[in-house]
PDB file of C-alpha atoms in Angstrom:
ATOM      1  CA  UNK A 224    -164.295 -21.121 183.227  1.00  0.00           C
ATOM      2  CA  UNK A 225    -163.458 -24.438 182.050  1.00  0.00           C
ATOM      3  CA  UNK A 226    -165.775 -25.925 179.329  1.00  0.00           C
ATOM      4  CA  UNK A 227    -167.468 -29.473 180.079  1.00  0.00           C
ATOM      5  CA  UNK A 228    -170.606 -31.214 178.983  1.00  0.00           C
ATOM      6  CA  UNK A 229    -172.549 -29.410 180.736  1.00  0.00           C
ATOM      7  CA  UNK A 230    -171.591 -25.999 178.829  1.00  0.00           C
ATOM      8  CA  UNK A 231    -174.711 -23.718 177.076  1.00  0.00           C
ATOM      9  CA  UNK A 232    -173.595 -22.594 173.759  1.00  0.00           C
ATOM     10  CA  UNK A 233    -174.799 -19.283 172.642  1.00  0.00           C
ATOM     11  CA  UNK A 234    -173.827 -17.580 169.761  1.00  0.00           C
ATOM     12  CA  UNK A 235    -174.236 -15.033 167.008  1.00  0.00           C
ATOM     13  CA  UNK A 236    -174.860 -15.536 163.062  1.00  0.00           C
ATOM     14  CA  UNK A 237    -174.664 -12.934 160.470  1.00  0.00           C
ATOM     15  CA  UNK A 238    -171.923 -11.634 157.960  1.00  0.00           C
ATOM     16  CA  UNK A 239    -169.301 -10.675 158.512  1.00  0.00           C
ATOM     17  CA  UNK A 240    -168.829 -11.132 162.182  1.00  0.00           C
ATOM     18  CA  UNK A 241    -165.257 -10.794 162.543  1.00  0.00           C
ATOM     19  CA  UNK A 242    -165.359  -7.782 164.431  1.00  0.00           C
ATOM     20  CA  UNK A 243    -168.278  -8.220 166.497  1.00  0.00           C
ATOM     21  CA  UNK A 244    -167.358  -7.161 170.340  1.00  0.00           C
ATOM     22  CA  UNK A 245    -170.124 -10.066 171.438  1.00  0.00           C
ATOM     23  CA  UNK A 246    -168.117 -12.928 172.217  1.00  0.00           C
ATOM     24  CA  UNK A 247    -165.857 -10.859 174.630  1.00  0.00           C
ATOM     25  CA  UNK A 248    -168.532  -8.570 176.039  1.00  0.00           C
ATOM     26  CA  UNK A 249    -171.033 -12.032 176.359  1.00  0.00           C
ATOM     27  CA  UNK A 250    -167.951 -14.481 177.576  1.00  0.00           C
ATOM     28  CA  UNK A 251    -166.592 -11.871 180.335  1.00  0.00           C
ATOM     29  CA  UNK A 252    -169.497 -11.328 181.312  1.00  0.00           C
ATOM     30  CA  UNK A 253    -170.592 -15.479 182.094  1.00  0.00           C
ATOM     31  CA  UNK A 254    -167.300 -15.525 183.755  1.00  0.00           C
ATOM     32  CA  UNK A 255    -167.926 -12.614 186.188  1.00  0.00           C
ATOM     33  CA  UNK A 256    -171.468 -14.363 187.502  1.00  0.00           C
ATOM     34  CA  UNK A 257    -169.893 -17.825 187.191  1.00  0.00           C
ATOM     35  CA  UNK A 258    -172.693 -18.963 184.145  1.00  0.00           C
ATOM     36  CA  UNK A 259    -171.025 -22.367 182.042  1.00  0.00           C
ATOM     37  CA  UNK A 260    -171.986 -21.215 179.214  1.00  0.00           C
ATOM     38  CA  UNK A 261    -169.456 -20.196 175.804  1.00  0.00           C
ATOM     39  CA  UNK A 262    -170.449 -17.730 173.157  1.00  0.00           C
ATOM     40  CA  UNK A 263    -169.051 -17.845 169.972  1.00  0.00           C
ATOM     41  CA  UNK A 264    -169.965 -15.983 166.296  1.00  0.00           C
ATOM     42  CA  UNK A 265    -170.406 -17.561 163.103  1.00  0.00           C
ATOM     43  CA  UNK A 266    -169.957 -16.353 159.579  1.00  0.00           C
ATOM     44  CA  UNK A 267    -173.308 -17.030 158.041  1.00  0.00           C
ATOM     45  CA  UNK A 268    -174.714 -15.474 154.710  1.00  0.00           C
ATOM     46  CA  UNK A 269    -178.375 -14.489 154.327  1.00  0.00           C
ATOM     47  CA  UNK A 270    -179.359 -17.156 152.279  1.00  0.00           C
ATOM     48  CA  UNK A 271    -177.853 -19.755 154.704  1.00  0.00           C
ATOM     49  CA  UNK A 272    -179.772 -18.677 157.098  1.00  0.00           C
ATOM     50  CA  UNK A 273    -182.880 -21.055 157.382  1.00  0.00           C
ATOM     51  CA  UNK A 274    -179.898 -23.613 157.256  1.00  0.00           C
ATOM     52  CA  UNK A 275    -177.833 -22.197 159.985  1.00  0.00           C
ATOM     53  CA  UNK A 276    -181.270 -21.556 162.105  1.00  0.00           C
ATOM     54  CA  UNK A 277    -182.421 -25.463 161.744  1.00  0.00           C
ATOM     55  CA  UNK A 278    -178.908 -26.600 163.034  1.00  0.00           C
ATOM     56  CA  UNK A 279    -179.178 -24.631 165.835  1.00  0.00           C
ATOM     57  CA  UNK A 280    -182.476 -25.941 166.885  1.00  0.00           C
ATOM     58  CA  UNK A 281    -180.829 -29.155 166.652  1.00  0.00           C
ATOM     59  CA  UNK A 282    -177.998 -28.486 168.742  1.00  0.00           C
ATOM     60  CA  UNK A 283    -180.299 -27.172 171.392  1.00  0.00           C
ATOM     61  CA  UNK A 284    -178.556 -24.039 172.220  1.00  0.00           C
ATOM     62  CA  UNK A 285    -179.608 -21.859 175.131  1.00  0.00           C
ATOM     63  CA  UNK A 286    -179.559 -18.940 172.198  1.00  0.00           C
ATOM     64  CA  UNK A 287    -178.157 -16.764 169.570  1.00  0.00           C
ATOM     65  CA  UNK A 288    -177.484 -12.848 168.352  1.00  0.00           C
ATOM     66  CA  UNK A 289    -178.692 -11.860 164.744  1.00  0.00           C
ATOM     67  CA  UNK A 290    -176.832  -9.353 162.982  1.00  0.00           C
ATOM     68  CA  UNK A 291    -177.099  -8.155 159.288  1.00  0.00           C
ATOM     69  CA  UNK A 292    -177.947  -9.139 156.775  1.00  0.00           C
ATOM     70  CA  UNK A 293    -179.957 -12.151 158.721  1.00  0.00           C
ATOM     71  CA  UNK A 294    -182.360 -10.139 161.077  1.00  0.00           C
ATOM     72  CA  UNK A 295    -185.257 -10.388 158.860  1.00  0.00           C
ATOM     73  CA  UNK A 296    -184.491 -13.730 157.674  1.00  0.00           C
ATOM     74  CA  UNK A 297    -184.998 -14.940 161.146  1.00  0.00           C
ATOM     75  CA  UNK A 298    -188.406 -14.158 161.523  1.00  0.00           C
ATOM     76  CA  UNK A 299    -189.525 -16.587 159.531  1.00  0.00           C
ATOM     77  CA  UNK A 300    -187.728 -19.379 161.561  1.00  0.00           C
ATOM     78  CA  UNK A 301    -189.322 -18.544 164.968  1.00  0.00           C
ATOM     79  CA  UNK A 302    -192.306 -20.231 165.889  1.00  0.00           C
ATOM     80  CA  UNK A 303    -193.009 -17.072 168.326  1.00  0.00           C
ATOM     81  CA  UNK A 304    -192.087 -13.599 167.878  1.00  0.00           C
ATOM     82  CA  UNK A 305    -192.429 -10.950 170.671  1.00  0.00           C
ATOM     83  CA  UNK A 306    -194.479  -7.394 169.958  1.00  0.00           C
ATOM     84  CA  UNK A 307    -191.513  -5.305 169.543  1.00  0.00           C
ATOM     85  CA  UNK A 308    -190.016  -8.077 167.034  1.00  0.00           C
ATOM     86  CA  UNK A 309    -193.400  -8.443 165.260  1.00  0.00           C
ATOM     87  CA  UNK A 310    -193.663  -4.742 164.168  1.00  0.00           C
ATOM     88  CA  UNK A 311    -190.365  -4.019 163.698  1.00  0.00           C
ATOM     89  CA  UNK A 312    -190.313  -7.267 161.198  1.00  0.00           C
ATOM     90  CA  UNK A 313    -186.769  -8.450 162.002  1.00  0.00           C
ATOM     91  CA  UNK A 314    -185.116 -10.287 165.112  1.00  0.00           C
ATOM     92  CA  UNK A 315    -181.479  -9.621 166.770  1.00  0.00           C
ATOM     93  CA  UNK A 316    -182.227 -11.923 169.453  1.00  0.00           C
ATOM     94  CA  UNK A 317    -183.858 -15.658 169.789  1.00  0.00           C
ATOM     95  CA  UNK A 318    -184.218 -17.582 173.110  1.00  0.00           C
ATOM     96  CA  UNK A 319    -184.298 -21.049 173.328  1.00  0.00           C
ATOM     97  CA  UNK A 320    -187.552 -22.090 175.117  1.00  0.00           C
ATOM     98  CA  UNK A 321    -187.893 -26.327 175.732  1.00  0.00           C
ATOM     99  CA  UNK A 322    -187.409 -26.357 172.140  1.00  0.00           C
ATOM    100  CA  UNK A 323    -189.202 -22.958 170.902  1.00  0.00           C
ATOM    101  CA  UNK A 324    -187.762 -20.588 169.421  1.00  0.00           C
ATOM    102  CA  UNK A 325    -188.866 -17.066 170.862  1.00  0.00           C
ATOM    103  CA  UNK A 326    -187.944 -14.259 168.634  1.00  0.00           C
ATOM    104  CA  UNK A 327    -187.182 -10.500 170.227  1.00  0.00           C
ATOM    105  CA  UNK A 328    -185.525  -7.296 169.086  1.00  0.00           C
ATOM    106  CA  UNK A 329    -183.601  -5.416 171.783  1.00  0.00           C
ATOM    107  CA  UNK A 330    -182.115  -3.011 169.324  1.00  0.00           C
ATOM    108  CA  UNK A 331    -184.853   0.027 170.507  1.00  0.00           C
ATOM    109  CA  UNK A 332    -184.966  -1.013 174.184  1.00  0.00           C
ATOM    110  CA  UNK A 333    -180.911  -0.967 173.942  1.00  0.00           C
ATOM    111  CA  UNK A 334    -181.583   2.612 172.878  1.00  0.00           C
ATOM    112  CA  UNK A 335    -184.327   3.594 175.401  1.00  0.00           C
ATOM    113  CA  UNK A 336    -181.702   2.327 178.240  1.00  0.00           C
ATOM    114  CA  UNK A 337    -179.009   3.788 177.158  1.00  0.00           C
ATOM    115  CA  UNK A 338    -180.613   6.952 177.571  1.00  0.00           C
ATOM    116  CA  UNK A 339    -182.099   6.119 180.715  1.00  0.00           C
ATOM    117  CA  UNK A 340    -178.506   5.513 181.770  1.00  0.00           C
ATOM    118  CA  UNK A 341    -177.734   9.449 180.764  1.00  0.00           C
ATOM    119  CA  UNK A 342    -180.764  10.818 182.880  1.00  0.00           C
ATOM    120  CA  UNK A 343    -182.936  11.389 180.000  1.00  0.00           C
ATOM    121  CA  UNK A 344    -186.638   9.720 180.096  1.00  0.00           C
ATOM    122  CA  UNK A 345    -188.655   9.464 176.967  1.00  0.00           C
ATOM    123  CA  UNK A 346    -192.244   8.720 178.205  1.00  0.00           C
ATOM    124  CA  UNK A 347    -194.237  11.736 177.581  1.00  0.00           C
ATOM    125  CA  UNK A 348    -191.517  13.559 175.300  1.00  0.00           C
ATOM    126  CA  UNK A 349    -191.194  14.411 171.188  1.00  0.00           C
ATOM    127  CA  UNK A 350    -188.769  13.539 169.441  1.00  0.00           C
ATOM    128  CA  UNK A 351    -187.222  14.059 166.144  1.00  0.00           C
ATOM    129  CA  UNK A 352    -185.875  10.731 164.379  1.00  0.00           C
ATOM    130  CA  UNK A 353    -183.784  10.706 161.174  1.00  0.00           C
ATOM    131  CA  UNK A 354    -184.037   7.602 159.369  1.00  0.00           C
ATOM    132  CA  UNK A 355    -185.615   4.241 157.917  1.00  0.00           C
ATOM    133  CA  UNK A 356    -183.508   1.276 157.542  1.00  0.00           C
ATOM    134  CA  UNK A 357    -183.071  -1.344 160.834  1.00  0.00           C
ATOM    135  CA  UNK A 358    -182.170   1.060 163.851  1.00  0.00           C
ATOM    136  CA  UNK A 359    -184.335   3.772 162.786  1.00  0.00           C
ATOM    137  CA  UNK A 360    -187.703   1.043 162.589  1.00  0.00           C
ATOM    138  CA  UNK A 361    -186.327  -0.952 166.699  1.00  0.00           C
ATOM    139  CA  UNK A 362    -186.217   2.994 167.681  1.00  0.00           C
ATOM    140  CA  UNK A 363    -188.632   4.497 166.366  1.00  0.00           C
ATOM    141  CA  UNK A 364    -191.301   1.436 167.447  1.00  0.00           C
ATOM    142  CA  UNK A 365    -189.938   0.779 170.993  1.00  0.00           C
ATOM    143  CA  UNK A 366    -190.289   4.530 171.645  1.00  0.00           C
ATOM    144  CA  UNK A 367    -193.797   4.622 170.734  1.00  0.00           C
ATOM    145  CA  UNK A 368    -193.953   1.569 172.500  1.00  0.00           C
ATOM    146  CA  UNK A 369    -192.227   2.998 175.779  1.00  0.00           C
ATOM    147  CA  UNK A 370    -194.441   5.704 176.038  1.00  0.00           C
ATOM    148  CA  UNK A 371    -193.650   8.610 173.447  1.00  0.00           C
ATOM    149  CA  UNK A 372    -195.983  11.260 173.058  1.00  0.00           C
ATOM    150  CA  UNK A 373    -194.928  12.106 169.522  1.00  0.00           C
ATOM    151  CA  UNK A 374    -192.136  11.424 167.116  1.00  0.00           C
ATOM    152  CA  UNK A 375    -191.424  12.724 163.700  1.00  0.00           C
ATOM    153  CA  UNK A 376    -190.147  10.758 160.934  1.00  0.00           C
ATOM    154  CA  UNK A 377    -187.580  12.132 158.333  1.00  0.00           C
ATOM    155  CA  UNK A 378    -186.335   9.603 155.654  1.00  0.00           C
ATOM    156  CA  UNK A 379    -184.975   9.983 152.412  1.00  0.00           C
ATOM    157  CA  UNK A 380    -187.076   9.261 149.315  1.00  0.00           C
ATOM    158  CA  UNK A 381    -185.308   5.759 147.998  1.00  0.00           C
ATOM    159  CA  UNK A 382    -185.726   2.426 148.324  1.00  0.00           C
ATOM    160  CA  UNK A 383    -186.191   2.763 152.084  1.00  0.00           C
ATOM    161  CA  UNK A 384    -188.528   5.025 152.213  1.00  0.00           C
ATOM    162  CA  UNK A 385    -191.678   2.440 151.605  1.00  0.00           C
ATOM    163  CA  UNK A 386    -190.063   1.061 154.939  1.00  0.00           C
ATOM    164  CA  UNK A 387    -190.661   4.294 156.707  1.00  0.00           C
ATOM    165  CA  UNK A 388    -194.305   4.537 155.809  1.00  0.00           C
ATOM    166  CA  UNK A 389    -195.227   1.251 156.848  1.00  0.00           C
ATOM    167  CA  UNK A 390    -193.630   1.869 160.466  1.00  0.00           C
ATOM    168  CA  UNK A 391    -196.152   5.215 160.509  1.00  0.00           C
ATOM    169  CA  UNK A 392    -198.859   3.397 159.480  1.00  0.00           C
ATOM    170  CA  UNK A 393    -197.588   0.588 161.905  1.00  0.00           C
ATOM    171  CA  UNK A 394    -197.744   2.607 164.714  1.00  0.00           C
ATOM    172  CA  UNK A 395    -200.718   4.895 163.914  1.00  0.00           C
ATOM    173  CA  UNK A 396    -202.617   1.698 164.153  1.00  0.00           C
ATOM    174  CA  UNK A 397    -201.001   0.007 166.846  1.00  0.00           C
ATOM    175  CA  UNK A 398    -200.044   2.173 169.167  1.00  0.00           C
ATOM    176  CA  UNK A 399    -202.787   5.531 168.674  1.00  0.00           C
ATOM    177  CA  UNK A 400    -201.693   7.204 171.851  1.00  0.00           C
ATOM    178  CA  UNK A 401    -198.363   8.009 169.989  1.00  0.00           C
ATOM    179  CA  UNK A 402    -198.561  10.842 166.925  1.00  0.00           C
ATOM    180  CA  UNK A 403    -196.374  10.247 164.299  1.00  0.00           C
ATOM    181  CA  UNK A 404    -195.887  11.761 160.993  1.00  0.00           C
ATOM    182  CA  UNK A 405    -193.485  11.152 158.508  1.00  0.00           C
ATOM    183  CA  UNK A 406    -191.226  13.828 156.393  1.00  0.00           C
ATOM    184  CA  UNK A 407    -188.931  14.221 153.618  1.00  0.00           C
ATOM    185  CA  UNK A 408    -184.714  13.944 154.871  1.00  0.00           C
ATOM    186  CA  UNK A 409    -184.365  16.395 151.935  1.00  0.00           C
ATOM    187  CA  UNK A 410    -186.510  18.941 153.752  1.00  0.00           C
ATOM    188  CA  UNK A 411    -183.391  20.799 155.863  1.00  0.00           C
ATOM    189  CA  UNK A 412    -185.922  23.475 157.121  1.00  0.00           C
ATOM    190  CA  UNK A 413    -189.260  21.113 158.058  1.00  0.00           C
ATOM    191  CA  UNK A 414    -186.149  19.486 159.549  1.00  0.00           C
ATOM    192  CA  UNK A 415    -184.736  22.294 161.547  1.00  0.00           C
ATOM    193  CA  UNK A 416    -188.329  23.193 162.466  1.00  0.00           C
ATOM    194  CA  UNK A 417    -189.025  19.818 163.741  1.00  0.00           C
ATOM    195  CA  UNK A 418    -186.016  19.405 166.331  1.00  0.00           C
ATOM    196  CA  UNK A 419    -186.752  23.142 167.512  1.00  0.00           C
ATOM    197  CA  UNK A 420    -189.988  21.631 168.880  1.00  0.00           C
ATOM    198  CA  UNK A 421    -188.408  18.545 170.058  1.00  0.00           C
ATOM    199  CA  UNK A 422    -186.990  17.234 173.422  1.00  0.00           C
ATOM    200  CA  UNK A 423    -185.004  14.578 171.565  1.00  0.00           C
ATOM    201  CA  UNK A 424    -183.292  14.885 168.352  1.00  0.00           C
ATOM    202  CA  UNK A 425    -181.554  11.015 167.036  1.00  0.00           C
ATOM    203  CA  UNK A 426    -179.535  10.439 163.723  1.00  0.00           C
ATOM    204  CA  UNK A 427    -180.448   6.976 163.067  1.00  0.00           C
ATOM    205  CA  UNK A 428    -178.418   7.073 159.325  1.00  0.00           C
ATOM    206  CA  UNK A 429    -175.097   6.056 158.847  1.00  0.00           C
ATOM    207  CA  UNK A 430    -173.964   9.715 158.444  1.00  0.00           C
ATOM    208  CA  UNK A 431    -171.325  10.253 160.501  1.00  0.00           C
ATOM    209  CA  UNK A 432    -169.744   7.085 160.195  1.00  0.00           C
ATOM    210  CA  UNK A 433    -166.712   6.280 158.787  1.00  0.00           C
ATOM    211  CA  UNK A 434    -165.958   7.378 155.629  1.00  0.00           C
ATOM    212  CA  UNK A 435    -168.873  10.498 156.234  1.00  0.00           C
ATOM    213  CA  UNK A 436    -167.127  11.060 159.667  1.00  0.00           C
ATOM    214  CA  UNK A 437    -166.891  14.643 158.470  1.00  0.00           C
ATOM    215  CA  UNK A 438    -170.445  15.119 157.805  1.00  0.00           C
ATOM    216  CA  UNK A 439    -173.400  15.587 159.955  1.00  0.00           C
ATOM    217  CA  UNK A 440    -177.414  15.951 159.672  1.00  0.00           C
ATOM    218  CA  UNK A 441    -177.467  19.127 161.710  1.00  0.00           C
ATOM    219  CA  UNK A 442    -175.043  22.142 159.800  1.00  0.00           C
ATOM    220  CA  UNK A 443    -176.859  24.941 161.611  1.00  0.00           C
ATOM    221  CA  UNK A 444    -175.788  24.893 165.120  1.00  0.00           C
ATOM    222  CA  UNK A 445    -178.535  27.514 165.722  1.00  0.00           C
ATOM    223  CA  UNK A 446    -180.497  24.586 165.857  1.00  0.00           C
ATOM    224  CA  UNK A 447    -178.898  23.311 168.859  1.00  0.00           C
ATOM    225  CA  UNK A 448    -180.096  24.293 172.565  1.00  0.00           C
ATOM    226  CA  UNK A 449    -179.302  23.515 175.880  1.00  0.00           C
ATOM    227  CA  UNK A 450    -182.678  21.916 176.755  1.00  0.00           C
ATOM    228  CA  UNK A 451    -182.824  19.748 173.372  1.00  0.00           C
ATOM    229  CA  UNK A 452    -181.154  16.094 174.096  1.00  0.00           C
ATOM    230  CA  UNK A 453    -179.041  14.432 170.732  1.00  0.00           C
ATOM    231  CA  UNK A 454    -178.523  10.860 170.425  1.00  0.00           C
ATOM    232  CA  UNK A 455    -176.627   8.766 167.610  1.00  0.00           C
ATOM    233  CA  UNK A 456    -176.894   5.281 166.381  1.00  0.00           C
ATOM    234  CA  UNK A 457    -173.237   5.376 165.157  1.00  0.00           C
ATOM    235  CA  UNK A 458    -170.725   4.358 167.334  1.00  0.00           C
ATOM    236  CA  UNK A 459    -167.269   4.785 165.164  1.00  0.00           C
ATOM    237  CA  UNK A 460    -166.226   7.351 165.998  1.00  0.00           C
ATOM    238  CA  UNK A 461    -167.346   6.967 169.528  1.00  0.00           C
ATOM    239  CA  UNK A 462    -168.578  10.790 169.230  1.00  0.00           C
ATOM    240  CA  UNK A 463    -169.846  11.841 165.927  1.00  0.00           C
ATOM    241  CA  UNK A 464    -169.570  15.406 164.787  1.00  0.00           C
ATOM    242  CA  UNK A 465    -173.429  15.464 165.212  1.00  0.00           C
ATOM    243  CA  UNK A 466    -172.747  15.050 169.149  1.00  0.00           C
ATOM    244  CA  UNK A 467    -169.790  16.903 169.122  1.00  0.00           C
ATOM    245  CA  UNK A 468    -171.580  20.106 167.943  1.00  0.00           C
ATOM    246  CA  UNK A 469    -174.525  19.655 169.838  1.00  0.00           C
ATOM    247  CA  UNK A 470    -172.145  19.246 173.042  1.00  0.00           C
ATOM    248  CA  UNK A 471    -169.868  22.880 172.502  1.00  0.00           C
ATOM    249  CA  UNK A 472    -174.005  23.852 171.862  1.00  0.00           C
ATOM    250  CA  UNK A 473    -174.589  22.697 175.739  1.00  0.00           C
ATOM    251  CA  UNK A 474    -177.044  19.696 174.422  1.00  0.00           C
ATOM    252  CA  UNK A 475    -176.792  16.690 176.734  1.00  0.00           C
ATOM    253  CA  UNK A 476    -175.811  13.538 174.176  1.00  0.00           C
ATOM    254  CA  UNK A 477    -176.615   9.960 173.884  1.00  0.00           C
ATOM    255  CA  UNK A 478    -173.218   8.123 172.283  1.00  0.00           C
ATOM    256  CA  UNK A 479    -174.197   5.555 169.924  1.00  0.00           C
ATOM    257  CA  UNK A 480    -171.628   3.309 171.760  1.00  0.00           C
ATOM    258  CA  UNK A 481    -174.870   3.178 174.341  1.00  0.00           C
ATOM    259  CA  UNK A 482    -177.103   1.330 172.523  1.00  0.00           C
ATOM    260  CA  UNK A 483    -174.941  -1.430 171.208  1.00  0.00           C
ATOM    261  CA  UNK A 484    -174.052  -2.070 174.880  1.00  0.00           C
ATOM    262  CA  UNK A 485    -177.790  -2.058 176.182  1.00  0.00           C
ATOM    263  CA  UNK A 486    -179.106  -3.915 173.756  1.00  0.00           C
ATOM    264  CA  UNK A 487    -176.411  -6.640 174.217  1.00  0.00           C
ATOM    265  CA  UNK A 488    -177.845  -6.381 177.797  1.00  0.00           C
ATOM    266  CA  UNK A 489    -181.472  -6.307 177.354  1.00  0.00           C
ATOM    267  CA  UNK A 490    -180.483 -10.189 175.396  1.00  0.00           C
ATOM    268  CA  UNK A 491    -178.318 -11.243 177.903  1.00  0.00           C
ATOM    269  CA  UNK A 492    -181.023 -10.984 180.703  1.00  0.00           C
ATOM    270  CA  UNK A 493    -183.270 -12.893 178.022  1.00  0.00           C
ATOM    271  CA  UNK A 494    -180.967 -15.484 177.927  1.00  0.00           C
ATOM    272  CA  UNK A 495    -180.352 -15.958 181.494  1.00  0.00           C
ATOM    273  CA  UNK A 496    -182.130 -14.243 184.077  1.00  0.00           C
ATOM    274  CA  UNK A 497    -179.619 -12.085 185.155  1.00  0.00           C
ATOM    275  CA  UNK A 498    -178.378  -8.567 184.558  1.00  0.00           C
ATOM    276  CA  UNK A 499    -175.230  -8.409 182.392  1.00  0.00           C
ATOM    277  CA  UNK A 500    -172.094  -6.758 184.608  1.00  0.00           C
ATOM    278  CA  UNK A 501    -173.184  -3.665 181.876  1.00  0.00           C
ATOM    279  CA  UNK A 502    -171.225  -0.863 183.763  1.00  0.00           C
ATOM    280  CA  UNK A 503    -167.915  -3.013 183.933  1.00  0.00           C
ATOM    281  CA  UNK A 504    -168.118  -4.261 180.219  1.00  0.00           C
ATOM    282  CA  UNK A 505    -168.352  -0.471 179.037  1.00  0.00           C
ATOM    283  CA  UNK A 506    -165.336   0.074 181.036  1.00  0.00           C
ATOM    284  CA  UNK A 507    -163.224  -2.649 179.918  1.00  0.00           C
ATOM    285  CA  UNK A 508    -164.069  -2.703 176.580  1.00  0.00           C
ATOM    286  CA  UNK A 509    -165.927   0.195 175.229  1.00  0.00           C
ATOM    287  CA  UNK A 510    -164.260   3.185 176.549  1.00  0.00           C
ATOM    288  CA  UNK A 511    -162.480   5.038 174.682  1.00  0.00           C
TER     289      UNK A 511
END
């Protein structure tokens, strides 16, 4: 589609954004359902965020994607923020409303359809979460959020860790229907234990990512069963050696690759209405 004055910008700020798949997966996607509006990314550092947030507001865009390192940044620029985006205490998505700016985080409903999408429900169910920096916290709180019974918590003891216990607390006083406790990464057995009485096991740390492709949370595959379902945040390499393992084991797995897509989704219906053309934008561009 041609642009004209009429066009909607939309875009997405953070740094770097070089690589993002957003502008193709959002542009393709307006195309497809005939929307005039153009997505674009720009390069903006944290501390050129309030900056980059006020100009936007001034622009009137219909609008924009947060990534690192400007997610919590934004909150403070939103005059509203919804209750996922609230407790999670950062933003990946802001709409555009007559002139207010409506802060949401889509990052744990991405996750929660993505494995709707594989069959697998959460309501009701335990799981087992590794993890405390961004995608850990949108997980973690939209599950309990979504309806799950009980989750445990495993972080590592460093400078994120504080972040962890305020989610538990978060959530123990927010949402009391869900139990959550929190446990030490370190703790390989408490660990093992854990997923054994889990439905859903999820690595929410950037093991297994490139350069720790190699590695994984889980080294004794007796820990794997066919009932137990394993999901990743990472999604290069498209199948981690967590999922891998847990796949030979008979697990049913939840690609990271799932999530980004979803969540992408979850804006883009925030932004317009509409369901994104998910299915055909995984096919073009995020198969393997």
């Amino acid at each position: 589609m041609e642009i004209s004055g009429h066009t909607q910008l939309l875009c997405l700020i953070g740094s770097p954004v070089g690589h993002s798949g957003s502008p193709v997966m959002y542009n393709y996607s307006f195309k497809k359902l005939g929307l005039d509006y153009a997505y674009l990314a720009f390069d903006i550092k944290e501390e050129e965020t309030e900056e980059a947030v006020r100009a936007l507001r001034l622009f009137n865009v219909k609008g924009f994607n947060i990534t690192m390192p400007c997610k919590t940044k934004v909150v403070s620029c939103c005059d509203e923020l919804s209750r996922e985006a609230r407790l999670i205490g950062a933003v990946n998505t802001v709409v555009n409303q007559d002139g207010r700016l409506i802060g949401h985080n889509t990052d744990g409903l991405g996750w929660v359809r993505s494995c709707r999408e594989k069959g697998v429900e959460i309501r009701g169910k335990k799981m087992t979460i590794a993890g405390s920096g961004g995608a850990a916290t949108a997980i973690t709180i939209t599950a309990a959020l979504e309806g799950m019974e009980e989750l445990s918590v495993f972080a590592r003891k460093d400078s994120f860790y504080e972040n962890a216990q305020a989610t538990v607390e978060k959530l123990q006083r927010e949402v009391p229907g869900c139990r959550i406790r929190l446990f030490d990464l370190e703790d390989k057995n408490k660990l093992y234990q854990e997923i054994g009485g889990s439905d859903i096991f999820t690595n929410a740390t950037r093991v297994g990512m490139k350069p720790m492709d190699e590695l994984s949370l889980v080294e004794d595959m007796s820990v794997f069963r066919e009932e137990l379902v394993v999901s990743d945040v990472v999604y290069n390499p498209r199948k981690t050696r967590l999922l891998t393992d847990a796949e030979a084991a008979g697990c049913r797995i939840v690609p990271g690759v799932g999530m980004l897509l979803w969540q992408g989704a979850e804006a883009f219906k925030l932004y317009t209405g509409m369901e994104m053309p998910a299915r055909e934008v995984m096919e073009r561009y995020f198969s393997d």
